[in-house]
Amino acid sequence: MVDSALARIREGSFGECVSCGKEINAKRLEAVPWTRHCIECQEKAEKGLLEAAQ
């Protein structure tokens, strides 16, 4: 998880949802800095509504 976050920092995509491309809320990143999804996409993933969570 942390390695993935570090890779996204290097790529310049840290803080961007890997599913929809929207910016991930700063408070969410503070709470879960390794997150790859915005809260909306994370909720969809947890309900099985998100196509193959990346």
mmCIF file of N, CA and C in Angstrom:
data_model
loop_
_atom_site.group_PDB
_atom_site.id
_atom_site.type_symbol
_atom_site.label_atom_id
_atom_site.label_comp_id
_atom_site.label_asym_id
_atom_site.label_seq_id
_atom_site.Cartn_x
_atom_site.Cartn_y
_atom_site.Cartn_z
ATOM 1 N N MET A 1 0.813 -1.188 0.000
ATOM 2 C CA MET A 1 0.000 0.000 0.000
ATOM 3 C C MET A 1 0.858 1.252 0.000
ATOM 4 N N VAL A 2 1.800 1.318 0.913
ATOM 5 C CA VAL A 2 2.658 2.495 0.999
ATOM 6 C C VAL A 2 3.519 2.610 -0.253
ATOM 7 N N ASP A 3 4.044 1.483 -0.731
ATOM 8 C CA ASP A 3 4.860 1.510 -1.948
ATOM 9 C C ASP A 3 4.055 2.028 -3.133
ATOM 10 N N SER A 4 2.796 1.627 -3.197
ATOM 11 C CA SER A 4 1.921 2.088 -4.268
ATOM 12 C C SER A 4 1.703 3.597 -4.171
ATOM 13 N N ALA A 5 1.506 4.099 -2.954
ATOM 14 C CA ALA A 5 1.330 5.542 -2.751
ATOM 15 C C ALA A 5 2.596 6.291 -3.152
ATOM 16 N N LEU A 6 3.750 5.757 -2.785
ATOM 17 C CA LEU A 6 5.013 6.400 -3.152
ATOM 18 C C LEU A 6 5.200 6.416 -4.669
ATOM 19 N N ALA A 7 4.803 5.352 -5.333
ATOM 20 C CA ALA A 7 4.894 5.301 -6.795
ATOM 21 C C ALA A 7 3.989 6.363 -7.415
ATOM 22 N N ARG A 8 2.781 6.544 -6.878
ATOM 23 C CA ARG A 8 1.873 7.563 -7.399
ATOM 24 C C ARG A 8 2.426 8.965 -7.156
ATOM 25 N N ILE A 9 3.135 9.159 -6.045
ATOM 26 C CA ILE A 9 3.778 10.455 -5.793
ATOM 27 C C ILE A 9 4.823 10.711 -6.881
ATOM 28 N N ARG A 10 5.648 9.720 -7.165
ATOM 29 C CA ARG A 10 6.681 9.868 -8.200
ATOM 30 C C ARG A 10 6.064 10.139 -9.571
ATOM 31 N N GLU A 11 4.941 9.482 -9.859
ATOM 32 C CA GLU A 11 4.267 9.639 -11.156
ATOM 33 C C GLU A 11 3.492 10.945 -11.253
ATOM 34 N N GLY A 12 3.236 11.561 -10.109
ATOM 35 C CA GLY A 12 2.455 12.794 -10.101
ATOM 36 C C GLY A 12 0.957 12.562 -10.058
ATOM 37 N N SER A 13 0.543 11.334 -9.735
ATOM 38 C CA SER A 13 -0.891 11.029 -9.702
ATOM 39 C C SER A 13 -1.417 10.811 -8.286
ATOM 40 N N PHE A 14 -0.584 11.061 -7.275
ATOM 41 C CA PHE A 14 -1.035 10.895 -5.890
ATOM 42 C C PHE A 14 -2.165 11.877 -5.620
ATOM 43 N N GLY A 15 -3.214 11.401 -4.969
ATOM 44 C CA GLY A 15 -4.352 12.252 -4.653
ATOM 45 C C GLY A 15 -5.424 12.237 -5.721
ATOM 46 N N GLU A 16 -5.216 11.427 -6.756
ATOM 47 C CA GLU A 16 -6.183 11.294 -7.834
ATOM 48 C C GLU A 16 -6.781 9.893 -7.780
ATOM 49 N N CYS A 17 -8.095 9.803 -7.824
ATOM 50 C CA CYS A 17 -8.779 8.511 -7.777
ATOM 51 C C CYS A 17 -8.418 7.686 -9.013
ATOM 52 N N VAL A 18 -7.997 6.437 -8.803
ATOM 53 C CA VAL A 18 -7.611 5.579 -9.925
ATOM 54 C C VAL A 18 -8.818 5.090 -10.718
ATOM 55 N N SER A 19 -10.016 5.245 -10.159
ATOM 56 C CA SER A 19 -11.211 4.771 -10.856
ATOM 57 C C SER A 19 -11.876 5.854 -11.696
ATOM 58 N N CYS A 20 -12.078 7.028 -11.104
ATOM 59 C CA CYS A 20 -12.811 8.076 -11.818
ATOM 60 C C CYS A 20 -11.942 9.265 -12.204
ATOM 61 N N GLY A 21 -10.736 9.360 -11.623
ATOM 62 C CA GLY A 21 -9.834 10.453 -11.963
ATOM 63 C C GLY A 21 -10.048 11.734 -11.181
ATOM 64 N N LYS A 22 -11.084 11.757 -10.334
ATOM 65 C CA LYS A 22 -11.329 12.960 -9.537
ATOM 66 C C LYS A 22 -10.312 13.066 -8.413
ATOM 67 N N GLU A 23 -10.147 14.298 -7.922
ATOM 68 C CA GLU A 23 -9.240 14.535 -6.807
ATOM 69 C C GLU A 23 -9.805 13.915 -5.531
ATOM 70 N N ILE A 24 -8.949 13.238 -4.777
ATOM 71 C CA ILE A 24 -9.346 12.651 -3.496
ATOM 72 C C ILE A 24 -9.288 13.746 -2.442
ATOM 73 N N ASN A 25 -10.337 13.857 -1.649
ATOM 74 C CA ASN A 25 -10.439 14.871 -0.606
ATOM 75 C C ASN A 25 -9.228 14.826 0.318
ATOM 76 N N ALA A 26 -8.705 16.005 0.658
ATOM 77 C CA ALA A 26 -7.504 16.104 1.505
ATOM 78 C C ALA A 26 -7.702 15.436 2.863
ATOM 79 N N LYS A 27 -8.891 15.569 3.446
ATOM 80 C CA LYS A 27 -9.140 14.942 4.752
ATOM 81 C C LYS A 27 -9.092 13.426 4.637
ATOM 82 N N ARG A 28 -9.568 12.891 3.524
ATOM 83 C CA ARG A 28 -9.494 11.440 3.311
ATOM 84 C C ARG A 28 -8.033 11.016 3.181
ATOM 85 N N LEU A 29 -7.239 11.782 2.459
ATOM 86 C CA LEU A 29 -5.820 11.453 2.306
ATOM 87 C C LEU A 29 -5.077 11.554 3.631
ATOM 88 N N GLU A 30 -5.473 12.494 4.480
ATOM 89 C CA GLU A 30 -4.856 12.588 5.809
ATOM 90 C C GLU A 30 -5.163 11.344 6.632
ATOM 91 N N ALA A 31 -6.403 10.872 6.537
ATOM 92 C CA ALA A 31 -6.833 9.712 7.324
ATOM 93 C C ALA A 31 -6.288 8.407 6.755
ATOM 94 N N VAL A 32 -6.270 8.301 5.427
ATOM 95 C CA VAL A 32 -5.845 7.070 4.750
ATOM 96 C C VAL A 32 -4.909 7.468 3.597
ATOM 97 N N PRO A 33 -3.652 7.806 3.902
ATOM 98 C CA PRO A 33 -2.757 8.346 2.873
ATOM 99 C C PRO A 33 -2.448 7.400 1.718
ATOM 100 N N TRP A 34 -2.668 6.117 1.881
ATOM 101 C CA TRP A 34 -2.382 5.157 0.806
ATOM 102 C C TRP A 34 -3.606 4.864 -0.052
ATOM 103 N N THR A 35 -4.731 5.545 0.222
ATOM 104 C CA THR A 35 -5.950 5.273 -0.533
ATOM 105 C C THR A 35 -5.765 5.558 -2.017
ATOM 106 N N ARG A 36 -6.440 4.770 -2.834
ATOM 107 C CA ARG A 36 -6.372 4.942 -4.286
ATOM 108 C C ARG A 36 -7.694 5.422 -4.857
ATOM 109 N N HIS A 37 -8.724 5.480 -3.995
ATOM 110 C CA HIS A 37 -10.064 5.825 -4.466
ATOM 111 C C HIS A 37 -10.651 6.993 -3.688
ATOM 112 N N CYS A 38 -11.436 7.819 -4.382
ATOM 113 C CA CYS A 38 -12.222 8.836 -3.694
ATOM 114 C C CYS A 38 -13.293 8.100 -2.886
ATOM 115 N N ILE A 39 -13.934 8.797 -1.986
ATOM 116 C CA ILE A 39 -14.903 8.134 -1.100
ATOM 117 C C ILE A 39 -16.062 7.528 -1.894
ATOM 118 N N GLU A 40 -16.488 8.211 -2.959
ATOM 119 C CA GLU A 40 -17.604 7.688 -3.753
ATOM 120 C C GLU A 40 -17.234 6.348 -4.406
ATOM 121 N N CYS A 41 -16.054 6.289 -4.998
ATOM 122 C CA CYS A 41 -15.620 5.047 -5.649
ATOM 123 C C CYS A 41 -15.320 3.958 -4.629
ATOM 124 N N GLN A 42 -14.792 4.335 -3.467
ATOM 125 C CA GLN A 42 -14.531 3.346 -2.420
ATOM 126 C C GLN A 42 -15.838 2.705 -1.959
ATOM 127 N N GLU A 43 -16.878 3.536 -1.788
ATOM 128 C CA GLU A 43 -18.180 3.000 -1.375
ATOM 129 C C GLU A 43 -18.736 2.062 -2.440
ATOM 130 N N LYS A 44 -18.590 2.433 -3.712
ATOM 131 C CA LYS A 44 -19.039 1.555 -4.797
ATOM 132 C C LYS A 44 -18.269 0.235 -4.774
ATOM 133 N N ALA A 45 -16.958 0.307 -4.551
ATOM 134 C CA ALA A 45 -16.127 -0.901 -4.512
ATOM 135 C C ALA A 45 -16.568 -1.821 -3.385
ATOM 136 N N GLU A 46 -16.855 -1.245 -2.227
ATOM 137 C CA GLU A 46 -17.277 -2.051 -1.081
ATOM 138 C C GLU A 46 -18.626 -2.716 -1.314
ATOM 139 N N LYS A 47 -19.462 -2.123 -2.170
ATOM 140 C CA LYS A 47 -20.767 -2.698 -2.487
ATOM 141 C C LYS A 47 -20.698 -3.619 -3.702
ATOM 142 N N GLY A 48 -19.502 -3.741 -4.279
ATOM 143 C CA GLY A 48 -19.338 -4.582 -5.458
ATOM 144 C C GLY A 48 -19.845 -3.939 -6.731
ATOM 145 N N LEU A 49 -19.984 -2.622 -6.723
ATOM 146 C CA LEU A 49 -20.522 -1.915 -7.875
ATOM 147 C C LEU A 49 -19.450 -1.271 -8.740
ATOM 148 N N LEU A 50 -18.206 -1.394 -8.327
ATOM 149 C CA LEU A 50 -17.109 -0.785 -9.073
ATOM 150 C C LEU A 50 -16.417 -1.868 -9.876
ATOM 151 N N GLU A 51 -16.268 -1.636 -11.152
ATOM 152 C CA GLU A 51 -15.611 -2.599 -12.036
ATOM 153 C C GLU A 51 -14.166 -2.786 -11.610
ATOM 154 N N ALA A 52 -13.769 -3.984 -11.244
ATOM 155 C CA ALA A 52 -12.398 -4.365 -10.882
ATOM 156 C C ALA A 52 -11.616 -3.232 -10.243
ATOM 157 N N ALA A 53 -11.826 -3.008 -8.951
ATOM 158 C CA ALA A 53 -11.094 -1.970 -8.221
ATOM 159 C C ALA A 53 -9.611 -2.126 -8.463
ATOM 160 N N GLN A 54 -8.986 -1.069 -8.938
ATOM 161 C CA GLN A 54 -7.578 -1.132 -9.351
ATOM 162 C C GLN A 54 -6.657 -1.086 -8.200
#
